[in-house]
PDB file of N, CA, C and O in Angstrom:
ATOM      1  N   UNK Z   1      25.775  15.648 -16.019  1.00 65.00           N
ATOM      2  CA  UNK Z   1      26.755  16.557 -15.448  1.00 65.00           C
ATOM      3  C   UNK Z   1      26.109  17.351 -14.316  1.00 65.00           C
ATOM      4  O   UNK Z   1      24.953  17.749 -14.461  1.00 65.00           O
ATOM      5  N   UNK Z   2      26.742  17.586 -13.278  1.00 70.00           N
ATOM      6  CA  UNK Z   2      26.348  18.041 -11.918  1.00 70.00           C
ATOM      7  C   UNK Z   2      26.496  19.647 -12.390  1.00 70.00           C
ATOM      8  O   UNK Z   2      27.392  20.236 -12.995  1.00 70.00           O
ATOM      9  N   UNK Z   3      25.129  20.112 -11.803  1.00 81.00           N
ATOM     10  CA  UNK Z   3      25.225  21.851 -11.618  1.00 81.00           C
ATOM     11  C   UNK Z   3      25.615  22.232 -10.811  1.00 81.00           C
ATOM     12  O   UNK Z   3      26.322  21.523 -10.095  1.00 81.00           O
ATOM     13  N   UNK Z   4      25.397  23.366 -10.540  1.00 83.00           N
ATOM     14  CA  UNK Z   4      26.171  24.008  -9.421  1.00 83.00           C
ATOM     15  C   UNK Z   4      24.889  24.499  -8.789  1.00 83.00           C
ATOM     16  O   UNK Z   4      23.902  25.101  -9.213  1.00 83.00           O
ATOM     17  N   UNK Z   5      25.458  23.782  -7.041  1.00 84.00           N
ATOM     18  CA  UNK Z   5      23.750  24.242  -6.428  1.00 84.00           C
ATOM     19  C   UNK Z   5      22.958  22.764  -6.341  1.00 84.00           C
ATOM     20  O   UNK Z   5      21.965  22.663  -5.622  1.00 84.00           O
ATOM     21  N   UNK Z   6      23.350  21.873  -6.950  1.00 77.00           N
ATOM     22  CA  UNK Z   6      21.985  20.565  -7.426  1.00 77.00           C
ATOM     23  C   UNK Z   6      22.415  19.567  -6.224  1.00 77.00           C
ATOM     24  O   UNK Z   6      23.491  19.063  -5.901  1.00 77.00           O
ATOM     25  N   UNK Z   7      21.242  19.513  -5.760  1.00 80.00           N
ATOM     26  CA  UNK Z   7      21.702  18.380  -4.422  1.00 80.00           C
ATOM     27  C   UNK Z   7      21.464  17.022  -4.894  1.00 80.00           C
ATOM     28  O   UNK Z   7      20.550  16.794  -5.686  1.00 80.00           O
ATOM     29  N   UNK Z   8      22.382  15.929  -4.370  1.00 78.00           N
ATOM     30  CA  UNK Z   8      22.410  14.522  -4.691  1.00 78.00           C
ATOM     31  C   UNK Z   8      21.920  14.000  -3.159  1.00 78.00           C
ATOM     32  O   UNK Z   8      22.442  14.106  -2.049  1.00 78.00           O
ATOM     33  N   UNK Z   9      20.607  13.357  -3.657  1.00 82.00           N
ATOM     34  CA  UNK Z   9      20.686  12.149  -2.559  1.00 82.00           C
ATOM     35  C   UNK Z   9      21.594  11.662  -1.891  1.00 82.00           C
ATOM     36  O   UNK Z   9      22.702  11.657  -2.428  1.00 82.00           O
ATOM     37  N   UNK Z  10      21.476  11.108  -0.559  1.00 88.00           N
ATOM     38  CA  UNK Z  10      22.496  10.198  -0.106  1.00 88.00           C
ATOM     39  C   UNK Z  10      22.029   9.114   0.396  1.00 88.00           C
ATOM     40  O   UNK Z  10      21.249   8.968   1.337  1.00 88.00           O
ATOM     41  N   UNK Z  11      22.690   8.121  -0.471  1.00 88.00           N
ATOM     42  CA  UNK Z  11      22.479   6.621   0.265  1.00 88.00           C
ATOM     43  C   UNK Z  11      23.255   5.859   1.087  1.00 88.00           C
ATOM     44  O   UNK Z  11      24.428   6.098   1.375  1.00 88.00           O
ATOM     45  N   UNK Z  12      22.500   4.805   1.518  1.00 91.00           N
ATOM     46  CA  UNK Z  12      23.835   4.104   2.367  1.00 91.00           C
ATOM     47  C   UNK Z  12      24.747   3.130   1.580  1.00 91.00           C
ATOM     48  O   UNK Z  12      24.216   2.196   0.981  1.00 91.00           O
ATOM     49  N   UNK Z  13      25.761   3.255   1.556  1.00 93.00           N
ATOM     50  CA  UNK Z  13      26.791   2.435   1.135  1.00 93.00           C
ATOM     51  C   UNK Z  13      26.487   0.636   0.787  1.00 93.00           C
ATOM     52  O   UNK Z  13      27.206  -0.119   0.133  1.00 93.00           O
ATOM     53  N   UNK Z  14      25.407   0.382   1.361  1.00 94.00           N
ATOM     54  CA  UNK Z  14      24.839  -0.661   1.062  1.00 94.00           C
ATOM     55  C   UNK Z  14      23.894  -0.787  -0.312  1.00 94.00           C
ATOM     56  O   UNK Z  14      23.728  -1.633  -1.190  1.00 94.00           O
ATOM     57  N   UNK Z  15      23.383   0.508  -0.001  1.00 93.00           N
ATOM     58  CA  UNK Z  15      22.145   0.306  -1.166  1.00 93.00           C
ATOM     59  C   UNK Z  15      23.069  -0.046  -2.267  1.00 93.00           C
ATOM     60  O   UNK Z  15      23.039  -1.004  -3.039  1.00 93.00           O
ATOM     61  N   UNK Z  16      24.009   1.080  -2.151  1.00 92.00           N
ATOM     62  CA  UNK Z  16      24.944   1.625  -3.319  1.00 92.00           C
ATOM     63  C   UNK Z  16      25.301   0.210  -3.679  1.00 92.00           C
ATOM     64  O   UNK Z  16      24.958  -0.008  -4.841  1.00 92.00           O
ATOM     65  N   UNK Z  17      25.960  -1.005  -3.013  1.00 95.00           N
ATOM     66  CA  UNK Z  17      26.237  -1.963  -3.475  1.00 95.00           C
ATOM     67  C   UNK Z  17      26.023  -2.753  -4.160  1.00 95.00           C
ATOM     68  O   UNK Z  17      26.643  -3.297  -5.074  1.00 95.00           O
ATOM     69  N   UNK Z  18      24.483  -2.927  -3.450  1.00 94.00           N
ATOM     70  CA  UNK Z  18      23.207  -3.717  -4.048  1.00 94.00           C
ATOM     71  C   UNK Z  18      23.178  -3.193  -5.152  1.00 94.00           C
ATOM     72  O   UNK Z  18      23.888  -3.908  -5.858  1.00 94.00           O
ATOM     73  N   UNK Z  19      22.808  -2.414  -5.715  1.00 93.00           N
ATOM     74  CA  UNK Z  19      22.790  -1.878  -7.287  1.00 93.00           C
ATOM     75  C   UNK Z  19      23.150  -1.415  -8.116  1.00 93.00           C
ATOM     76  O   UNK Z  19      22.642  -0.883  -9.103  1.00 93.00           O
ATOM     77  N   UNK Z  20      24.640  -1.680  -7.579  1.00 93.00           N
ATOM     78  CA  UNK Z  20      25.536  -1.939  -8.682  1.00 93.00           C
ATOM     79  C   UNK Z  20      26.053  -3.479  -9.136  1.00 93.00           C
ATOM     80  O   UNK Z  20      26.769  -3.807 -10.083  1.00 93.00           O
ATOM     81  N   UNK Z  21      25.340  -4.386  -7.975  1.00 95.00           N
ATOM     82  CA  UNK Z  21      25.349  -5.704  -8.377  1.00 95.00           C
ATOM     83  C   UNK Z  21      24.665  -6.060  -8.877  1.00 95.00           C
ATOM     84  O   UNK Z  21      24.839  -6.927  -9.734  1.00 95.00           O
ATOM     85  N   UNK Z  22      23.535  -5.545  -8.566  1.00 94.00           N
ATOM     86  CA  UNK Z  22      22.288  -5.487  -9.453  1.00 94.00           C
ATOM     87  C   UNK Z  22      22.157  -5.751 -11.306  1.00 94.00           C
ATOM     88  O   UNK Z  22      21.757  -6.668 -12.022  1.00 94.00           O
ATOM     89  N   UNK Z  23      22.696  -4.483 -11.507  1.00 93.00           N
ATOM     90  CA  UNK Z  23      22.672  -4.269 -12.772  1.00 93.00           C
ATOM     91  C   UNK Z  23      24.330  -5.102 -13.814  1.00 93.00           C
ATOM     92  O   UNK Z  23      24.606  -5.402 -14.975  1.00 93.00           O
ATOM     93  N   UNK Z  24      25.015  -5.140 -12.380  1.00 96.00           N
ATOM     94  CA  UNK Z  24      26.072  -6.397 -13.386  1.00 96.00           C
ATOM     95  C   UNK Z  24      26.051  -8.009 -13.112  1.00 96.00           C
ATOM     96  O   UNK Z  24      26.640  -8.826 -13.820  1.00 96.00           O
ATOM     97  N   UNK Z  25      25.530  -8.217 -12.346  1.00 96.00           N
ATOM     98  CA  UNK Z  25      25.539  -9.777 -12.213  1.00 96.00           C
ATOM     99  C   UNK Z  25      23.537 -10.093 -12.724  1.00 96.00           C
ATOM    100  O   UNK Z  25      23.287 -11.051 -13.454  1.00 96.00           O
ATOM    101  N   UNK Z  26      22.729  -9.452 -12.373  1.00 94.00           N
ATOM    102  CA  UNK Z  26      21.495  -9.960 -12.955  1.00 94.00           C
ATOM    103  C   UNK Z  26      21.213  -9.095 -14.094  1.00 94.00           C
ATOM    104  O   UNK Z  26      20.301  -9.660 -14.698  1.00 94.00           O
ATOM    105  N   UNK Z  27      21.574  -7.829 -14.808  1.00 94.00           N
ATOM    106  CA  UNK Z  27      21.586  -6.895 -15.886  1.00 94.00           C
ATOM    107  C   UNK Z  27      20.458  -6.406 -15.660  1.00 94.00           C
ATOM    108  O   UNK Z  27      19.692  -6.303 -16.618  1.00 94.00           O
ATOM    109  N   UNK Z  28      20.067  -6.007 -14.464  1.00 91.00           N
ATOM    110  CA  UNK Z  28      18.963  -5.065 -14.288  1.00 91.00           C
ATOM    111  C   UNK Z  28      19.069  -3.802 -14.631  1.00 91.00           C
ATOM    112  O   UNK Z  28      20.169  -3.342 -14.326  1.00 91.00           O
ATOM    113  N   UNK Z  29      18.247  -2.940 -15.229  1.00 92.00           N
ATOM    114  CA  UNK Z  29      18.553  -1.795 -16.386  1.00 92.00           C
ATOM    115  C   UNK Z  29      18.293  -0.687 -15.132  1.00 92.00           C
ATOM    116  O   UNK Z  29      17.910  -1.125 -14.047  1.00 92.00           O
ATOM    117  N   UNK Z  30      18.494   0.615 -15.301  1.00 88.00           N
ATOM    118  CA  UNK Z  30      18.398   1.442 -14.554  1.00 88.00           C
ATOM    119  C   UNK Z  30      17.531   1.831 -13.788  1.00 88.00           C
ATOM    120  O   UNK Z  30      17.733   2.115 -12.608  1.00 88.00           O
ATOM    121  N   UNK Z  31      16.212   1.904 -14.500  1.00 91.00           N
ATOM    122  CA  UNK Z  31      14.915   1.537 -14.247  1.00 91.00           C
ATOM    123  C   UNK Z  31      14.592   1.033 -13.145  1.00 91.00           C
ATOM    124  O   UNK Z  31      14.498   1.475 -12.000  1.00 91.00           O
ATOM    125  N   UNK Z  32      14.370  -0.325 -13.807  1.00 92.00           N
ATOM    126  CA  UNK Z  32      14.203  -1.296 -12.436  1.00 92.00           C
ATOM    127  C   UNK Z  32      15.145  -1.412 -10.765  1.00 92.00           C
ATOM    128  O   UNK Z  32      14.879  -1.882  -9.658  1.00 92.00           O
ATOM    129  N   UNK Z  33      15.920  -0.942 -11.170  1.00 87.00           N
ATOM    130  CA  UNK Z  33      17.044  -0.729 -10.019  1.00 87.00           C
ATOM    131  C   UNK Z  33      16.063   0.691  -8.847  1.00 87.00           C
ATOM    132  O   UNK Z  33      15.599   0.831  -7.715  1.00 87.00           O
ATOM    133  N   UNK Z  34      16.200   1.242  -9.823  1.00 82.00           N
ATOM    134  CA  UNK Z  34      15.500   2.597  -9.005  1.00 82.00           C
ATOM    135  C   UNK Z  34      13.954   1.960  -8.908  1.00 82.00           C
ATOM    136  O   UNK Z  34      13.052   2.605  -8.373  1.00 82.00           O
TER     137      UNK Z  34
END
């Protein structure tokens, strides 16, 4: 859950893609993604 005040990275819309394909088409765990 997000605080108030807590800054989030920003990625590019690509990365973002990549690893969310990541982890559903090869089941790469969170971990390894990052």
């Amino acid at each position: 859950m997000a605080v108030k005040g807590q800054k989030f990275k920003k990625y590019p819309e690509e990365l973002k893609k990549e690893a969310i394909r990541l982890h559903m088409e090869e089941k790469w765990t969170y971990r390894q993604i990052t």
